[in-house]
Amino acid sequence: MAGIKEIAEEAGVSTATVSRALRGFHHVNDATRAKIMAAAEKLNYPITPATNKTPLGRTNSIGVVAPFISRWYFAQVISGAEQALREAGFDLLLYNFSQMKGRERLFQHQLLKGRVDALIVISLPPTEEEFDSILNLGIPVSLVGMHHNKCSSVAIDDVAAARTATQHLVNQGHKRIGLMSGHPDDPFNFSVPQDRRKGFIQALQENKIEWVPSLEVHGDFTMHTAARAMDDLLARPNRPTAIFCESDEMAFGAMQAARRHGLKVPEDLSIVGFDGHEMSEYTDLTTIEQPVQLMGEMAAWSIMERLRKPSAEPHSLVLPTTLVVRNSTRRLSPNEA
């Protein structure tokens, strides 16, 4: 799809001028604006309600609600959404919080009212009360990483993807498979850790492999806490021959801890991650790759479509994931299994 750069080349103006024209700013003369609009139409660029003239009451801003924006997943989704919104002439207002007080303040005190034209919520399942508060704003809402029948959404099938990751280890002959999961007492009640754990357990059951609860440790999706959790697991008797980590960042921590304990990956321990973090290639990590930036982009385009056509029905998309096999896993010999 054509973007601001292509429109600028077609119209013979700078990208900054295109951006100002698409945002409806007044300091673009009529002739130049007309040339830009003609170029946009020729290139099939989607002209949003923010273009040329802002409807009364519009802010030209899209709100994005996300916790832990320093973490890779959230940063990638935001990056994808921001790029799509920027090219369409919208501003992105980021509402970030990592504590429950911030969440309550945002949803219960209606801080969003009148500030944004639409809202993207990333992987943070609102309660029914919070959903009611959001929907009462009367603006389009798009969810990333979860679904709700009253909102547009884009996500992956975390259960199926975790099952695929675990099945890969089973196919390699592993039976004592550990799990690096999220904290069960997570106050935000994220659905992703629960769904990935569910897929892991399902794969074991499908292969008639007994699940040993002592092979599970909890991280919080960071390298540091994952390394400490792995220290705990490796100090227990009968360590696993393989482990499924619910995120690549936790897998990186697990790999670091394994090296500290004198273990080699994959000779002594096979490790599978989840996400498709760019560092997974450099660490040779086998992982489930998900289209994170694309989810942000599609959430943004879904929001803009709803702004163009308020009567359009919300729709849910489930994007595919891919198992990328590298050298952090290996097949066990019959004597090792």
Short mmCIF file of C-alpha atoms in Angstrom, two decimals, residues 8-277:
data_model
loop_
_atom_site.label_atom_id
_atom_site.label_comp_id
_atom_site.label_asym_id
_atom_site.label_seq_id
_atom_site.Cartn_x
_atom_site.Cartn_y
_atom_site.Cartn_z
CA ALA A 8 5.28 12.97 -1.83
CA GLU A 9 7.19 11.62 -4.84
CA GLU A 10 4.07 11.60 -7.00
CA ALA A 11 3.07 15.15 -6.00
CA GLY A 12 6.62 16.53 -6.09
CA VAL A 13 6.54 17.83 -2.52
CA SER A 14 8.16 16.91 0.79
CA THR A 15 6.81 14.20 3.08
CA ALA A 16 6.30 16.87 5.75
CA THR A 17 4.00 18.81 3.40
CA VAL A 18 2.04 15.64 2.63
CA SER A 19 1.67 14.94 6.33
CA ARG A 20 0.41 18.46 7.01
CA ALA A 21 -2.05 18.29 4.11
CA LEU A 22 -3.42 14.91 5.18
CA ARG A 23 -3.84 16.15 8.73
CA GLY A 24 -5.88 19.10 7.48
CA PHE A 25 -3.48 21.76 8.72
CA HIS A 26 -4.17 25.22 7.30
CA HIS A 27 -0.58 26.17 6.38
CA VAL A 28 -0.70 24.25 3.06
CA ASN A 29 -1.90 26.29 0.07
CA ASP A 30 -4.94 25.10 -1.83
CA ALA A 31 -3.06 24.25 -5.05
CA THR A 32 -0.53 22.08 -3.22
CA ARG A 33 -3.25 20.43 -1.16
CA ALA A 34 -5.22 19.61 -4.31
CA LYS A 35 -2.10 18.11 -5.92
CA ILE A 36 -1.46 15.96 -2.85
CA MET A 37 -5.07 14.76 -2.69
CA ALA A 38 -4.95 13.87 -6.40
CA ALA A 39 -1.73 11.90 -5.86
CA ALA A 40 -3.24 10.11 -2.88
CA GLU A 41 -6.32 9.18 -4.90
CA LYS A 42 -4.20 7.97 -7.83
CA LEU A 43 -2.16 5.73 -5.51
CA ASN A 44 -5.31 4.39 -3.80
CA TYR A 45 -4.21 5.85 -0.48
CA PRO A 46 -7.08 5.57 2.05
CA ILE A 47 -8.28 9.09 2.80
CA THR A 48 -9.40 9.13 6.42
CA PRO A 49 -11.89 11.46 8.10
CA ALA A 50 -8.85 13.30 9.46
CA THR A 51 -7.81 14.23 5.92
CA ASN A 52 -8.33 17.75 4.56
CA LYS A 53 -11.00 18.70 7.04
CA THR A 54 -11.46 17.51 10.60
CA PRO A 55 -15.12 16.86 11.46
CA LEU A 56 -16.51 18.85 14.36
CA GLY A 57 -15.56 17.26 17.67
CA ARG A 58 -12.73 15.18 16.21
CA THR A 59 -9.28 15.29 17.80
CA ASN A 60 -7.28 13.51 15.06
CA SER A 61 -5.80 11.43 17.89
CA ILE A 62 -6.02 7.70 18.57
CA GLY A 63 -5.44 6.46 22.10
CA VAL A 64 -3.32 3.36 22.74
CA VAL A 65 -3.56 1.66 26.14
CA ALA A 66 -0.65 -0.63 27.03
CA PRO A 67 1.20 -1.77 30.13
CA PHE A 68 4.96 -2.38 30.20
CA ILE A 69 5.81 -0.50 27.00
CA SER A 70 9.52 -1.16 27.56
CA ARG A 71 8.91 -4.85 26.85
CA TRP A 72 9.52 -6.03 23.33
CA TYR A 73 6.02 -7.25 22.48
CA PHE A 74 4.23 -4.05 23.48
CA ALA A 75 6.85 -1.86 21.84
CA GLN A 76 6.50 -3.75 18.56
CA VAL A 77 2.69 -3.56 18.50
CA ILE A 78 2.82 0.17 19.27
CA SER A 79 5.40 0.68 16.53
CA GLY A 80 3.16 -1.01 13.96
CA ALA A 81 0.11 0.99 15.02
CA GLU A 82 2.02 4.28 15.13
CA GLN A 83 3.36 3.85 11.60
CA ALA A 84 -0.09 3.17 10.14
CA LEU A 85 -1.68 6.05 12.06
CA ARG A 86 1.06 8.51 11.21
CA GLU A 87 0.83 7.79 7.49
CA ALA A 88 -2.92 8.36 7.66
CA GLY A 89 -2.51 11.70 9.43
CA PHE A 90 -3.47 10.68 12.97
CA ASP A 91 -1.59 11.31 16.19
CA LEU A 92 -1.06 8.53 18.72
CA LEU A 93 -1.61 9.22 22.42
CA LEU A 94 -0.03 6.52 24.57
CA TYR A 95 -1.53 5.63 27.93
CA ASN A 96 1.02 3.46 29.72
CA PHE A 97 0.86 2.07 33.22
CA SER A 98 2.46 -0.85 35.05
CA GLN A 99 0.44 -0.68 38.26
CA MET A 100 -3.23 -1.30 39.02
CA LYS A 101 -3.73 2.25 40.30
CA GLY A 102 -2.97 3.62 36.84
CA ARG A 103 -5.43 1.21 35.29
CA GLU A 104 -8.21 2.20 37.68
CA ARG A 105 -7.51 5.89 37.12
CA LEU A 106 -7.69 5.48 33.35
CA PHE A 107 -10.87 3.42 33.13
CA GLN A 108 -12.88 4.54 36.13
CA HIS A 109 -12.30 8.29 35.89
CA GLN A 110 -12.85 8.45 32.11
CA LEU A 111 -9.57 10.23 31.39
CA LEU A 112 -10.03 9.38 27.71
CA LYS A 113 -13.28 11.27 27.28
CA GLY A 114 -12.99 13.94 24.58
CA ARG A 115 -9.26 13.33 24.11
CA VAL A 116 -9.24 10.63 21.42
CA ASP A 117 -11.35 9.60 18.43
CA ALA A 118 -10.76 5.88 18.96
CA LEU A 119 -8.92 3.48 21.23
CA ILE A 120 -6.54 0.53 20.79
CA VAL A 121 -6.08 -1.71 23.84
CA ILE A 122 -3.06 -4.04 23.78
CA SER A 123 -3.22 -7.42 25.57
CA LEU A 124 -4.91 -6.05 28.67
CA PRO A 125 -8.25 -7.78 29.25
CA PRO A 126 -10.57 -5.14 30.72
CA THR A 127 -13.18 -6.26 33.23
CA GLU A 128 -16.82 -6.05 32.18
CA GLU A 129 -17.11 -2.86 34.21
CA GLU A 130 -14.10 -1.40 32.39
CA PHE A 131 -15.52 -2.48 29.03
CA ASP A 132 -18.75 -0.69 29.84
CA SER A 133 -16.75 2.42 30.72
CA ILE A 134 -14.86 2.21 27.41
CA LEU A 135 -17.93 1.57 25.29
CA ASN A 136 -19.76 4.45 26.99
CA LEU A 137 -17.19 6.77 25.43
CA GLY A 138 -18.99 6.17 22.13
CA ILE A 139 -15.77 5.70 20.13
CA PRO A 140 -14.46 2.72 18.11
CA VAL A 141 -12.32 0.28 20.10
CA SER A 142 -9.85 -2.25 18.73
CA LEU A 143 -8.19 -4.97 20.80
CA VAL A 144 -4.80 -6.58 20.19
CA GLY A 145 -4.03 -10.02 21.63
CA MET A 146 -7.59 -10.74 22.79
CA HIS A 147 -11.18 -10.77 21.58
CA HIS A 148 -14.51 -9.31 22.65
CA ASN A 149 -17.76 -9.48 20.70
CA LYS A 150 -18.38 -5.73 20.97
CA CYS A 151 -14.99 -4.64 19.61
CA SER A 152 -12.80 -5.21 16.58
CA SER A 153 -9.79 -7.36 17.43
CA VAL A 154 -6.66 -8.94 16.04
CA ALA A 155 -4.78 -11.74 17.79
CA ILE A 156 -3.12 -15.11 17.35
CA ASP A 157 -4.25 -18.49 18.65
CA ASP A 158 -1.95 -18.73 21.68
CA VAL A 159 -3.29 -22.14 22.70
CA ALA A 160 -2.63 -23.73 19.30
CA ALA A 161 0.78 -22.06 18.98
CA ALA A 162 1.92 -23.30 22.39
CA ARG A 163 0.70 -26.76 21.45
CA THR A 164 2.85 -26.60 18.31
CA ALA A 165 5.93 -25.56 20.31
CA THR A 166 5.44 -28.37 22.80
CA GLN A 167 4.73 -30.92 20.07
CA HIS A 168 8.08 -30.01 18.49
CA LEU A 169 9.83 -31.02 21.70
CA VAL A 170 7.79 -34.23 21.91
CA ASN A 171 8.72 -35.04 18.31
CA GLN A 172 12.36 -34.66 19.31
CA GLY A 173 11.90 -37.46 21.84
CA HIS A 174 11.53 -35.36 24.99
CA LYS A 175 9.22 -36.54 27.77
CA ARG A 176 10.49 -34.58 30.77
CA ILE A 177 9.51 -31.14 29.51
CA GLY A 178 9.59 -28.10 31.74
CA LEU A 179 7.49 -24.95 31.49
CA MET A 180 8.51 -21.34 32.09
CA SER A 181 5.14 -19.65 32.57
CA GLY A 182 3.82 -16.32 33.80
CA HIS A 183 3.01 -15.65 37.44
CA PRO A 184 -0.35 -17.21 38.41
CA ASP A 185 -1.13 -14.27 40.74
CA ASP A 186 -0.73 -11.67 37.98
CA PRO A 187 -2.95 -8.72 39.02
CA PHE A 188 -3.59 -7.70 35.40
CA ASN A 189 -5.04 -11.14 34.60
CA PHE A 190 -3.35 -11.35 31.19
CA SER A 191 -4.90 -14.11 29.09
CA VAL A 192 -1.75 -14.92 27.08
CA PRO A 193 0.17 -16.78 29.84
CA GLN A 194 -2.92 -18.82 30.69
CA ASP A 195 -3.59 -19.70 27.06
CA ARG A 196 0.00 -20.71 26.37
CA ARG A 197 0.06 -22.88 29.48
CA LYS A 198 -3.20 -24.46 28.37
CA GLY A 199 -1.73 -25.32 24.95
CA PHE A 200 1.38 -26.81 26.61
CA ILE A 201 -0.70 -29.07 28.88
CA GLN A 202 -2.93 -30.09 25.96
CA ALA A 203 0.07 -31.23 23.92
CA LEU A 204 1.33 -33.38 26.79
CA GLN A 205 -2.11 -34.94 27.25
CA GLU A 206 -2.47 -35.62 23.53
CA ASN A 207 0.84 -37.50 23.62
CA LYS A 208 0.00 -39.31 26.88
CA ILE A 209 2.92 -37.68 28.67
CA GLU A 210 2.44 -37.17 32.38
CA TRP A 211 2.69 -33.55 33.48
CA VAL A 212 5.02 -33.11 36.46
CA PRO A 213 4.10 -29.87 38.28
CA SER A 214 7.60 -29.58 39.78
CA LEU A 215 8.89 -28.91 36.26
CA GLU A 216 7.07 -25.57 36.10
CA VAL A 217 8.60 -22.27 37.20
CA HIS A 218 7.25 -18.75 36.90
CA GLY A 219 8.84 -15.70 35.33
CA ASP A 220 7.33 -12.35 34.44
CA PHE A 221 8.33 -12.29 30.76
CA THR A 222 11.73 -10.68 31.39
CA MET A 223 15.23 -12.15 31.03
CA HIS A 224 16.27 -11.33 34.59
CA THR A 225 13.40 -13.02 36.41
CA ALA A 226 13.48 -15.94 33.97
CA ALA A 227 17.17 -16.55 34.74
CA ARG A 228 16.40 -16.65 38.47
CA ALA A 229 13.45 -18.98 37.92
CA MET A 230 15.67 -21.25 35.82
CA ASP A 231 18.23 -21.34 38.63
CA ASP A 232 15.46 -22.65 40.85
CA LEU A 233 14.37 -25.29 38.33
CA LEU A 234 17.89 -26.57 37.71
CA ALA A 235 18.48 -26.92 41.45
CA ARG A 236 15.60 -29.41 41.69
CA PRO A 237 16.13 -33.16 41.28
CA ASN A 238 15.50 -34.81 37.91
CA ARG A 239 15.84 -31.70 35.79
CA PRO A 240 13.96 -31.64 32.45
CA THR A 241 15.61 -32.47 29.13
CA ALA A 242 13.70 -29.63 27.48
CA ILE A 243 11.72 -26.53 28.42
CA PHE A 244 9.05 -24.44 26.74
CA CYS A 245 9.32 -20.74 27.64
CA GLU A 246 6.20 -18.63 27.10
CA SER A 247 8.28 -15.79 25.63
CA ASP A 248 11.61 -15.38 23.85
CA GLU A 249 12.86 -13.00 26.52
CA MET A 250 12.28 -15.67 29.16
CA ALA A 251 14.02 -18.18 26.89
CA PHE A 252 17.07 -15.89 26.72
CA GLY A 253 17.16 -15.83 30.52
CA ALA A 254 16.82 -19.61 30.65
CA MET A 255 19.73 -20.01 28.24
CA GLN A 256 21.88 -17.70 30.34
CA ALA A 257 21.09 -19.65 33.54
CA ALA A 258 21.79 -22.97 31.84
CA ARG A 259 25.27 -21.76 30.86
CA ARG A 260 25.94 -20.66 34.45
CA HIS A 261 25.08 -24.17 35.61
CA GLY A 262 27.54 -25.65 33.15
CA LEU A 263 24.87 -26.93 30.76
CA LYS A 264 25.01 -26.66 27.00
CA VAL A 265 22.03 -25.82 24.79
CA PRO A 266 20.85 -28.03 23.13
CA GLU A 267 23.27 -30.84 24.12
CA ASP A 268 22.09 -30.87 27.74
CA LEU A 269 18.86 -28.91 27.49
CA SER A 270 16.56 -28.05 24.58
CA ILE A 271 14.77 -24.69 24.78
CA VAL A 272 11.82 -23.32 22.78
CA GLY A 273 10.66 -19.71 23.03
CA PHE A 274 7.67 -17.76 21.79
CA ASP A 275 7.35 -14.41 19.93
CA GLY A 276 9.88 -14.13 17.10
CA HIS A 277 12.04 -11.55 18.90
#
